[in-house]
Tab-separated table of C-alpha atoms and ligand atoms in Angstrom:
chain	number	residue	atom	x	y	z
K	633	MET	CA	189.291	116.876	228.492
K	634	LEU	CA	189.944	115.939	224.970
K	635	ALA	CA	189.535	118.914	222.517
K	636	ASP	CA	188.791	118.446	218.840
K	637	ILE	CA	191.358	120.995	218.041
K	638	ILE	CA	194.072	122.938	219.982
K	639	VAL	CA	195.269	126.054	218.357
K	640	VAL	CA	198.723	127.115	219.636
K	641	GLY	CA	198.923	131.034	219.487
K	642	GLY	CA	196.300	133.560	219.446
K	643	GLY	CA	197.638	136.061	216.953
K	644	ALA	CA	196.287	136.981	213.587
K	645	SER	CA	196.364	133.570	212.098
K	646	GLY	CA	195.533	131.624	215.291
K	647	MET	CA	192.438	133.536	216.160
K	648	MET	CA	191.100	133.203	212.561
K	649	ALA	CA	191.886	129.480	212.676
K	650	ALA	CA	190.271	128.953	215.986
K	651	GLY	CA	187.164	131.026	215.243
K	652	ARG	CA	186.639	129.315	211.924
K	653	ALA	CA	186.959	125.863	213.232
K	654	ALA	CA	184.552	126.542	216.119
K	655	GLU	CA	182.112	128.119	213.703
K	656	LEU	CA	182.018	124.782	211.832
K	657	GLY	CA	181.239	122.981	215.063
K	658	ALA	CA	184.431	121.836	216.344
K	659	ASP	CA	185.353	122.063	220.082
K	660	VAL	CA	188.441	124.306	220.024
K	661	LEU	CA	190.856	125.225	222.764
K	662	LEU	CA	193.120	128.219	222.062
K	663	LEU	CA	196.281	128.278	224.114
K	664	GLU	CA	198.142	131.723	224.215
K	665	LYS	CA	201.274	132.445	226.144
K	666	MET	CA	200.569	136.052	226.617
K	667	PRO	CA	197.925	137.547	229.002
K	668	ARG	CA	195.817	138.567	225.999
K	669	LEU	CA	195.227	137.858	222.366
K	670	GLY	CA	196.663	139.581	219.307
K	671	THR	CA	199.518	141.491	221.083
K	672	LYS	CA	201.359	141.966	217.824
K	673	LEU	CA	198.233	142.640	215.813
K	674	ARG	CA	197.498	145.642	217.987
K	675	ILE	CA	200.764	147.357	217.034
K	676	THR	CA	200.568	146.617	213.275
K	677	GLY	CA	200.639	149.425	210.709
K	678	LYS	CA	201.786	151.905	213.419
K	679	GLY	CA	198.770	151.061	215.395
K	680	ARG	CA	196.370	151.331	212.424
K	681	CYS	CA	196.696	147.841	211.092
K	682	ASN	CA	197.235	147.511	207.308
K	683	LEU	CA	195.213	144.366	207.089
K	684	THR	CA	195.419	143.639	203.496
K	685	ASN	CA	195.806	145.107	199.999
K	686	VAL	CA	193.535	145.340	197.022
K	687	ALA	CA	196.305	144.397	194.591
K	688	ASP	CA	195.113	141.674	192.176
K	689	LEU	CA	195.997	138.146	192.807
K	690	GLN	CA	199.079	137.943	190.605
K	691	GLU	CA	200.597	141.017	191.954
K	692	PHE	CA	199.705	140.026	195.560
K	693	ILE	CA	201.383	136.719	195.162
K	694	ALA	CA	204.458	138.297	193.502
K	695	HIS	CA	205.085	140.297	196.673
K	696	PHE	CA	206.032	137.078	198.427
K	697	GLY	CA	208.681	136.166	195.983
K	698	PRO	CA	208.953	132.422	194.692
K	699	ASN	CA	207.340	130.942	197.781
K	700	GLY	CA	204.178	132.963	197.066
K	701	ARG	CA	202.929	130.151	194.871
K	702	PHE	CA	202.075	128.137	197.885
K	703	LEU	CA	199.297	130.633	198.710
K	704	TYR	CA	197.245	130.241	195.534
K	705	ASN	CA	195.088	127.677	197.138
K	706	ALA	CA	194.486	129.442	200.379
K	707	PHE	CA	193.712	132.754	198.459
K	708	SER	CA	191.320	130.829	196.185
K	709	ARG	CA	189.346	130.039	199.320
K	710	PHE	CA	189.593	133.163	201.338
K	711	PHE	CA	191.022	136.410	199.821
K	712	VAL	CA	190.818	140.158	200.110
K	713	GLU	CA	187.112	140.627	199.482
K	714	ASP	CA	186.232	137.775	201.867
K	715	LEU	CA	188.451	139.295	204.525
K	716	ARG	CA	186.966	142.758	204.082
K	717	ALA	CA	183.426	141.279	204.188
K	718	PHE	CA	184.356	139.334	207.325
K	719	PHE	CA	185.600	142.363	209.198
K	720	GLU	CA	182.515	144.338	207.958
K	721	ARG	CA	180.254	141.654	209.487
K	722	MET	CA	182.294	142.050	212.706
K	723	GLY	CA	181.616	145.684	212.809
K	724	VAL	CA	184.950	146.798	211.400
K	725	ALA	CA	184.526	148.746	208.124
K	726	THR	CA	187.701	149.085	206.019
K	727	VAL	CA	188.928	151.717	203.689
K	728	VAL	CA	191.467	151.524	200.796
K	729	GLU	CA	194.417	153.978	200.990
K	730	ARG	CA	197.495	154.872	198.937
K	731	GLY	CA	199.084	151.882	197.254
K	732	GLY	CA	195.902	149.733	197.657
K	733	ARG	CA	196.665	149.442	201.424
K	734	VAL	CA	193.502	148.529	203.513
K	735	PHE	CA	192.944	149.872	206.924
K	736	PRO	CA	190.070	149.917	209.388
K	737	VAL	CA	188.047	153.079	208.882
K	738	SER	CA	188.494	153.678	212.746
K	739	ASN	CA	192.290	153.641	212.236
K	740	GLU	CA	192.569	151.389	215.246
K	741	ALA	CA	194.489	148.155	215.077
K	742	ALA	CA	192.825	147.105	218.356
K	743	ASP	CA	189.441	147.065	216.558
K	744	VAL	CA	190.866	144.359	214.374
K	745	ALA	CA	192.229	142.301	217.243
K	746	GLU	CA	188.995	142.802	219.281
K	747	ALA	CA	186.819	141.739	216.173
K	748	LEU	CA	188.844	138.460	215.987
K	749	ARG	CA	188.599	137.923	219.824
K	750	ARG	CA	184.790	138.327	219.642
K	751	TYR	CA	184.725	135.936	216.612
K	752	CYS	CA	186.384	133.228	218.715
K	753	GLN	CA	184.236	134.092	221.695
K	754	ASP	CA	180.938	133.951	219.791
K	755	ALA	CA	181.836	130.785	218.108
K	756	GLY	CA	182.441	129.136	221.535
K	757	VAL	CA	186.345	128.895	221.439
K	758	ARG	CA	187.762	128.259	224.887
K	759	VAL	CA	190.831	130.393	225.576
K	760	ARG	CA	193.649	129.620	228.044
K	761	TYR	CA	196.039	132.490	228.575
K	762	LYS	CA	199.586	132.558	229.855
K	763	THR	CA	200.044	128.994	228.564
K	764	ALA	CA	203.275	128.552	226.714
K	765	VAL	CA	203.204	125.334	224.694
K	766	ASP	CA	206.581	123.642	224.808
K	767	ARG	CA	206.031	120.366	223.326
K	768	LEU	CA	203.882	118.318	220.845
K	769	LEU	CA	202.494	115.020	221.812
K	770	VAL	CA	202.944	112.640	218.768
K	771	GLU	CA	202.171	108.978	218.713
K	772	GLY	CA	202.406	106.636	215.788
K	773	GLY	CA	202.710	109.495	213.263
K	774	ARG	CA	199.587	111.223	214.629
K	775	VAL	CA	199.363	114.289	216.827
K	776	ARG	CA	197.715	113.514	220.141
K	777	GLY	CA	197.920	117.044	221.879
K	778	VAL	CA	200.389	119.424	223.358
K	779	GLY	CA	202.254	120.004	226.629
K	780	ALA	CA	202.927	123.201	228.530
K	781	GLY	CA	205.132	122.785	231.509
K	782	GLU	CA	203.389	120.288	233.920
K	783	ALA	CA	200.142	120.421	231.934
K	784	GLU	CA	199.224	118.226	229.007
K	785	PHE	CA	196.291	118.997	226.669
K	786	PRO	CA	195.066	116.057	224.604
K	787	ALA	CA	193.402	116.781	221.162
K	788	ARG	CA	192.527	115.171	217.954
K	789	ALA	CA	194.262	118.024	215.921
K	790	VAL	CA	196.790	120.756	216.685
K	791	ILE	CA	197.228	123.962	214.758
K	792	ILE	CA	200.532	125.813	215.174
K	793	ALA	CA	200.005	129.570	214.786
K	794	THR	CA	202.817	130.798	216.883
K	795	GLY	CA	204.056	133.498	214.456
K	796	GLY	CA	207.758	134.377	213.692
K	797	ALA	CA	210.618	135.431	215.949
K	798	SER	CA	210.573	139.175	215.568
K	799	TYR	CA	209.267	141.560	218.198
K	800	PRO	CA	209.592	138.921	220.883
K	801	GLY	CA	207.967	141.205	223.437
K	802	THR	CA	204.660	140.472	221.627
K	803	GLY	CA	204.900	136.640	222.394
K	804	SER	CA	206.299	135.666	219.060
K	805	THR	CA	209.677	134.131	220.156
K	806	GLY	CA	210.035	131.406	217.526
K	807	ASP	CA	208.525	128.462	219.567
K	808	GLY	CA	206.719	127.164	216.543
K	809	TYR	CA	210.003	126.420	214.742
K	810	ARG	CA	211.137	124.312	217.658
K	811	LEU	CA	207.757	122.469	217.808
K	812	ALA	CA	207.848	121.892	214.098
K	813	ALA	CA	211.477	120.616	214.173
K	814	SER	CA	210.532	118.205	217.000
K	815	ALA	CA	207.840	116.717	214.822
K	816	GLY	CA	210.383	116.063	212.083
K	817	HIS	CA	209.738	119.134	209.920
K	818	THR	CA	212.486	120.999	208.113
K	819	VAL	CA	212.730	124.566	209.247
K	820	VAL	CA	214.326	126.832	206.611
K	821	PRO	CA	216.818	128.986	208.608
K	822	ILE	CA	215.120	131.998	209.964
K	823	ARG	CA	216.492	135.566	209.163
K	824	PRO	CA	215.108	139.127	209.453
K	825	ALA	CA	212.878	140.375	206.711
K	826	LEU	CA	211.444	143.920	206.446
K	827	VAL	CA	214.188	145.258	208.739
K	828	PRO	CA	215.810	148.782	209.097
K	829	LEU	CA	219.295	149.161	207.681
K	830	GLU	CA	222.434	150.406	209.452
K	831	THR	CA	224.550	152.801	207.593
K	832	ALA	CA	228.245	153.843	207.955
K	833	GLU	CA	228.215	157.629	207.412
K	834	PRO	CA	228.386	159.647	210.650
K	835	TRP	CA	226.117	162.383	209.274
K	836	VAL	CA	223.135	159.985	208.838
K	837	PRO	CA	222.151	159.910	212.540
K	838	ARG	CA	222.323	163.823	212.533
K	839	MET	CA	219.185	163.589	210.450
K	840	MET	CA	217.432	161.353	212.933
K	841	GLY	CA	213.631	161.637	212.889
K	842	VAL	CA	213.407	163.169	209.422
K	843	SER	CA	210.707	161.477	207.495
K	844	LEU	CA	210.701	161.809	203.765
K	845	ARG	CA	207.628	161.216	201.576
K	846	ASN	CA	207.533	160.676	197.870
K	847	VAL	CA	211.233	159.983	197.428
K	848	ARG	CA	212.957	157.259	195.507
K	849	ALA	CA	215.508	154.913	197.242
K	850	THR	CA	217.633	152.719	195.143
K	851	LEU	CA	219.775	149.780	196.363
K	852	TYR	CA	223.230	149.412	194.805
K	853	VAL	CA	225.365	146.429	194.881
K	854	ASP	CA	229.035	147.107	193.952
K	855	GLY	CA	227.759	150.354	192.274
K	856	ARG	CA	225.135	148.596	190.139
K	857	PRO	CA	221.392	149.464	190.775
K	858	VAL	CA	219.530	146.296	191.641
K	859	ALA	CA	216.155	147.517	193.161
K	860	SER	CA	214.371	150.779	193.652
K	861	GLN	CA	211.279	151.833	195.622
K	862	PHE	CA	209.240	155.036	195.585
K	863	GLY	CA	207.442	156.328	198.790
K	864	GLU	CA	208.237	157.105	202.448
K	865	MET	CA	211.385	156.527	204.410
K	866	LEU	CA	212.954	157.691	207.730
K	867	PHE	CA	216.425	158.520	209.093
K	868	THR	CA	217.161	157.071	212.479
K	869	HIS	CA	220.038	157.043	215.008
K	870	PHE	CA	221.583	153.989	213.339
K	871	GLY	CA	220.592	154.505	209.697
K	872	LEU	CA	217.523	154.140	207.613
K	873	SER	CA	213.944	152.753	208.122
K	874	GLY	CA	210.452	153.384	206.843
K	875	PRO	CA	208.269	151.428	204.273
K	876	ILE	CA	210.526	151.775	201.219
K	877	ILE	CA	213.816	150.850	203.120
K	878	LEU	CA	211.970	147.759	204.689
K	879	THR	CA	210.977	146.557	201.314
K	880	LEU	CA	214.492	147.077	199.897
K	881	SER	CA	215.786	145.094	202.853
K	882	ARG	CA	214.240	141.841	201.507
K	883	HIS	CA	216.540	142.024	198.539
K	884	PRO	CA	218.820	138.800	198.385
K	885	ALA	CA	221.879	140.832	198.465
K	886	LEU	CA	221.022	141.994	201.876
K	887	ALA	CA	219.660	138.604	203.168
K	888	ALA	CA	222.953	137.027	202.310
K	889	ARG	CA	225.824	139.389	201.263
K	890	PRO	CA	227.405	137.839	198.172
K	891	SER	CA	230.914	138.396	199.705
K	892	PRO	CA	232.186	140.415	202.703
K	893	ASP	CA	233.772	142.877	200.265
K	894	THR	CA	230.470	143.535	198.505
K	895	ARG	CA	229.684	147.204	198.612
K	896	ILE	CA	225.951	147.829	199.388
K	897	GLU	CA	224.671	151.305	199.263
K	898	ILE	CA	221.274	153.124	199.227
K	899	GLY	CA	220.995	156.190	197.062
K	900	VAL	CA	217.996	158.520	197.790
K	901	ASP	CA	216.590	160.704	195.003
K	902	LEU	CA	215.059	163.597	196.961
K	903	LYS	CA	213.265	164.990	194.043
K	904	PRO	CA	212.108	162.112	191.960
K	905	ALA	CA	209.243	164.019	190.473
K	906	LEU	CA	211.552	166.501	188.713
K	907	SER	CA	213.563	165.430	185.679
K	908	ASP	CA	217.177	166.435	185.542
K	909	GLU	CA	216.368	169.519	183.376
K	910	VAL	CA	213.433	170.676	185.612
K	911	LEU	CA	215.504	170.174	188.798
K	912	ASP	CA	218.495	172.014	187.393
K	913	ALA	CA	216.203	174.883	186.141
K	914	ARG	CA	214.749	175.040	189.567
K	915	LEU	CA	218.289	175.405	191.210
K	916	ARG	CA	219.279	178.054	188.773
K	917	ARG	CA	216.038	180.055	189.307
K	918	ASP	CA	216.404	179.793	193.167
K	919	LEU	CA	220.002	180.987	192.921
K	920	ASP	CA	219.184	183.732	190.519
K	921	THR	CA	216.086	185.173	192.171
K	922	HIS	CA	217.596	185.191	195.597
K	923	GLY	CA	221.109	186.219	194.652
K	924	LYS	CA	221.801	187.848	197.994
K	925	ARG	CA	220.702	185.089	200.162
K	926	ALA	CA	223.302	182.631	201.711
K	927	PHE	CA	223.624	179.221	200.063
K	928	ARG	CA	222.303	177.618	203.300
K	929	SER	CA	219.038	179.473	202.924
K	930	ILE	CA	218.659	178.185	199.251
K	931	VAL	CA	219.161	174.653	200.520
K	932	LYS	CA	216.577	175.245	203.170
K	933	GLY	CA	213.929	175.831	200.515
K	934	LEU	CA	214.677	172.365	199.093
K	935	VAL	CA	214.893	169.840	202.009
K	936	PRO	CA	213.535	169.511	205.634
K	937	ALA	CA	215.321	171.761	208.118
K	938	LYS	CA	217.265	168.904	209.881
K	939	MET	CA	218.921	167.897	206.471
K	940	VAL	CA	220.139	171.382	205.654
K	941	ASP	CA	223.467	171.484	207.508
K	942	VAL	CA	224.280	167.928	206.350
K	943	LEU	CA	223.717	168.864	202.732
K	944	VAL	CA	225.582	172.039	202.920
K	945	GLU	CA	228.496	170.213	204.406
K	946	LEU	CA	228.507	167.449	201.854
K	947	SER	CA	228.290	169.870	198.989
K	948	GLY	CA	231.585	171.537	200.186
K	949	VAL	CA	230.072	174.962	199.598
K	950	PRO	CA	230.380	177.544	202.613
K	951	GLY	CA	226.910	177.850	203.938
K	952	ASP	CA	227.205	181.712	204.073
K	953	LYS	CA	228.317	182.085	200.518
K	954	PRO	CA	225.865	184.353	198.609
K	955	ALA	CA	223.712	182.630	195.981
K	956	HIS	CA	224.924	184.750	193.106
K	957	GLN	CA	228.523	183.687	193.775
K	958	ILE	CA	227.706	179.985	193.538
K	959	THR	CA	229.632	178.420	190.574
K	960	ALA	CA	228.156	176.013	188.017
K	961	GLN	CA	230.278	173.286	189.598
K	962	GLU	CA	228.935	173.975	193.059
K	963	ARG	CA	225.392	173.933	191.699
K	964	ALA	CA	226.198	170.638	190.174
K	965	ARG	CA	227.367	169.206	193.510
K	966	LEU	CA	224.128	170.313	195.184
K	967	PHE	CA	222.077	168.750	192.245
K	968	ALA	CA	224.077	165.521	192.592
K	969	LEU	CA	223.175	165.299	196.343
K	970	LEU	CA	219.533	166.002	195.677
K	971	ARG	CA	219.343	163.421	192.993
K	972	ASP	CA	221.447	160.674	194.759
K	973	LEU	CA	222.158	160.967	198.509
K	974	ARG	CA	224.369	157.995	198.672
K	975	MET	CA	224.844	155.926	202.033
K	976	THR	CA	226.826	152.767	202.751
K	977	VAL	CA	224.793	149.902	204.243
K	978	VAL	CA	226.916	148.184	206.815
K	979	GLY	CA	224.256	145.716	208.069
K	980	GLN	CA	220.689	144.989	209.055
K	981	ARG	CA	219.121	145.503	212.442
K	982	PRO	CA	218.614	142.224	214.344
K	983	LEU	CA	215.844	139.755	213.916
K	984	ARG	CA	213.991	141.211	217.027
K	985	GLU	CA	213.625	144.458	215.261
K	986	ALA	CA	212.259	142.934	211.984
K	987	ILE	CA	208.662	143.424	210.938
K	988	VAL	CA	208.514	139.724	209.691
K	989	THR	CA	210.703	136.698	209.932
K	990	ALA	CA	211.823	135.092	206.718
K	991	GLY	CA	212.383	131.335	206.678
K	992	GLY	CA	210.336	128.872	208.719
K	993	VAL	CA	208.456	125.503	208.253
K	994	ALA	CA	209.399	124.223	204.826
K	995	LEU	CA	206.411	124.603	202.465
K	996	ASP	CA	206.942	121.409	200.625
K	997	GLU	CA	206.197	119.461	203.821
K	998	VAL	CA	202.790	121.213	204.286
K	999	ASP	CA	199.729	120.591	202.092
K	1000	PRO	CA	198.652	124.013	200.530
K	1001	ARG	CA	195.155	122.904	200.203
K	1002	THR	CA	194.723	122.091	203.967
K	1003	MET	CA	197.699	123.416	205.750
K	1004	GLU	CA	198.205	120.010	207.104
K	1005	SER	CA	201.635	118.604	207.898
K	1006	ARG	CA	202.775	115.906	205.439
K	1007	ARG	CA	204.830	114.417	208.264
K	1008	VAL	CA	202.452	114.199	211.077
K	1009	ALA	CA	198.690	113.482	210.741
K	1010	GLY	CA	196.433	115.973	212.400
K	1011	LEU	CA	199.147	118.709	212.696
K	1012	TYR	CA	198.495	122.039	210.818
K	1013	PHE	CA	200.423	125.246	210.413
K	1014	CYS	CA	199.364	128.732	209.532
K	1015	GLY	CA	200.663	132.265	209.500
K	1016	GLU	CA	204.176	133.498	209.811
K	1017	VAL	CA	205.624	130.199	211.250
K	1018	LEU	CA	205.589	129.053	207.618
K	1019	ASP	CA	208.411	129.934	205.273
K	1020	LEU	CA	206.558	132.965	203.823
K	1021	ASP	CA	207.125	136.740	204.021
K	1022	ALA	CA	206.168	139.556	201.804
K	1023	ASP	CA	206.775	143.299	201.275
K	1024	THR	CA	204.922	145.776	203.429
K	1025	GLY	CA	201.489	146.667	202.235
K	1026	GLY	CA	199.130	144.298	204.091
K	1027	TYR	CA	200.296	141.133	202.255
K	1028	ASN	CA	201.730	139.452	205.444
K	1029	LEU	CA	198.451	139.779	207.537
K	1030	GLN	CA	196.313	138.541	204.580
K	1031	ALA	CA	198.576	135.512	204.346
K	1032	ALA	CA	198.219	134.918	208.023
K	1033	PHE	CA	194.343	135.288	207.867
K	1034	SER	CA	193.908	133.111	204.664
K	1035	THR	CA	196.198	130.349	205.962
K	1036	GLY	CA	194.454	130.510	209.324
K	1037	TRP	CA	191.005	130.226	207.703
K	1038	VAL	CA	192.040	127.221	205.700
K	1039	ALA	CA	193.829	125.487	208.603
K	1040	GLY	CA	190.743	126.068	210.870
K	1041	GLU	CA	188.353	124.697	208.224
K	1042	SER	CA	190.474	121.677	207.314
K	1043	ALA	CA	191.067	120.790	210.989
K	1044	ALA	CA	187.300	121.008	211.816
K	1045	ARG	CA	186.500	118.876	208.790
K	1046	GLY	CA	189.152	116.365	209.836
K	1047	ALA	CA	187.883	116.271	213.300
K	1048	ALA	CA	184.166	115.841	212.121
K	1049	GLN	CA	185.294	112.784	210.142
K	1050	GLY	CA	187.627	111.378	212.742
I	2515	FAD	C1	205.648	146.459	214.290
I	2515	FAD	C2	204.957	145.593	213.348
I	2515	FAD	C3	204.068	146.113	212.432
I	2515	FAD	C4	203.469	145.320	211.509
I	2515	FAD	N1	202.496	145.889	210.636
I	2515	FAD	C5	201.895	145.093	209.725
I	2515	FAD	C6	200.915	145.574	208.878
I	2515	FAD	O1	200.504	146.725	208.979
I	2515	FAD	N2	200.458	144.812	207.867
I	2515	FAD	C7	200.827	143.514	207.696
I	2515	FAD	O2	200.296	142.711	206.722
I	2515	FAD	N3	201.716	142.966	208.576
I	2515	FAD	C8	202.235	143.633	209.561
I	2515	FAD	N4	203.136	143.127	210.350
I	2515	FAD	C9	203.385	141.667	210.315
I	2515	FAD	C10	202.272	140.872	210.978
I	2515	FAD	O3	201.897	141.443	212.151
I	2515	FAD	C11	202.669	139.429	211.176
I	2515	FAD	O4	203.043	138.923	209.873
I	2515	FAD	C12	201.402	138.623	211.604
I	2515	FAD	O5	201.045	139.062	212.880
I	2515	FAD	C13	201.663	137.109	211.650
I	2515	FAD	O6	200.491	136.531	212.242
I	2515	FAD	P1	200.722	135.090	213.096
I	2515	FAD	O7	199.283	134.760	213.580
I	2515	FAD	O8	201.427	134.099	212.239
I	2515	FAD	O9	201.744	135.574	214.274
I	2515	FAD	P2	201.512	136.520	215.512
I	2515	FAD	O10	200.495	137.653	215.205
I	2515	FAD	O11	202.851	136.888	215.927
I	2515	FAD	O12	200.892	135.634	216.692
I	2515	FAD	C14	201.497	134.490	217.230
I	2515	FAD	C15	200.914	134.279	218.669
I	2515	FAD	O13	201.417	133.093	219.149
I	2515	FAD	C16	201.661	133.239	220.523
I	2515	FAD	N5	202.638	132.195	220.788
I	2515	FAD	C17	204.000	132.055	220.504
I	2515	FAD	N6	204.521	131.063	220.928
I	2515	FAD	C18	203.633	130.420	221.848
I	2515	FAD	C19	203.636	129.246	222.445
I	2515	FAD	N7	204.685	128.518	222.639
I	2515	FAD	N8	202.466	128.930	223.201
I	2515	FAD	C20	201.349	129.709	223.126
I	2515	FAD	N9	201.230	130.770	222.365
I	2515	FAD	C21	202.354	131.166	221.696
I	2515	FAD	C22	202.286	134.638	220.603
I	2515	FAD	O14	202.117	135.128	221.882
I	2515	FAD	C23	201.219	135.290	219.649
I	2515	FAD	O15	200.100	135.821	220.346
I	2515	FAD	C24	203.712	143.896	211.383
I	2515	FAD	C25	204.640	143.366	212.328
I	2515	FAD	C26	205.254	144.215	213.160
I	2515	FAD	C27	206.211	143.613	214.201
């Protein structure tokens, strides 16, 4: 049966596209390779789904880097307030948290996924699960449908919403890049973005599981500070993770190391709220007031328990040395560690562990007003399959929702005319 529109992929952008197109009257078939919709969406924001951010438009776009310009049009049609109102209508009230991040009040990412599934269902979208599209049917410069194994599905328009290539267990295995390339599209080489970093120092894994809030991490390239982030981070068995580390991981120096000899480091200021004078005064006071206590016990009052032994060792001060015997030099060494705990970055974790995939369908071959391909008539793209990626904070999902909305609307209008 000929569908008006086939949407390939039932993630954040695909459900939005399918629901919107069906709401406008199109006959929509949504093909999803997994047994359910929105698998990735359900694990976003540590299961809470940071669905957007209340940053103003300019700042919002800046979080995508230079490619963010592509989004002006989509955001002028469907942006943060529209998205929040949409979910409110679907019974998912949202709340703004630290850093302008927006979450469902229920703190359940599944509620967001279910709301989108219901949106599709109510609008009459037909869904076919466990259907992995492996080819596009194109004739005379116009899309005619898709193929999945033995089956062929004819359609007037096709929307590719297959996501990126990270967290492949969620179904996002990069199929859309292959489909786009087969239709003559340029695919900007994909690479991990928002990815944890591996470090060299053997003492880092000893602090595994320690989560630090309100710290400042600075990225150094050959000793020069190039970027800095304030917030939350985490020590892991391989190195560093957490929001501020993921954000720093998008820096070009990490995406493509300028040379193999380039020295890349992360320095963590464990006490960024305290000026040098105040921090030094705090150390002096601690050492003076608790003169009989061991140095280790002083350090214990300053950092999480799992960091104490590491910091004591790095300071070179015997842990059992009484505080009143600590020299000015030794105090300075502790000060330096608290101000700048330096670690050498030896690599990024692989693409499958990245929160988003950078690279993708080249933006100059897609019309930003409609999301339609400039190569093949009736073919549309939305979401992470496009060459778009942003910092953490809800920006990536808003881009998926907005481009999905526009692709659905344009494809429905195209179908109505043709
Ligand atoms: C752990 C984690 C946490 C995240 N947290 C956040 C967050 O809090 N906020 C935020 O803004 N972003 C977050 N992201 C990023 C965000 O989830 C993605 O950018 C977003 O889901 C992209 O939407 P999409 O629709 O393009 O792709 P996806 O949501 O990945 O959906 C793609 C869908 O297409 C299907 N598919 C793929 N190939 C085929 C095929 N050949 N045939 C049929 N179906 C196919 C897949 O099964 C999948 O269901 C997170 C990502 C991860 C991995």
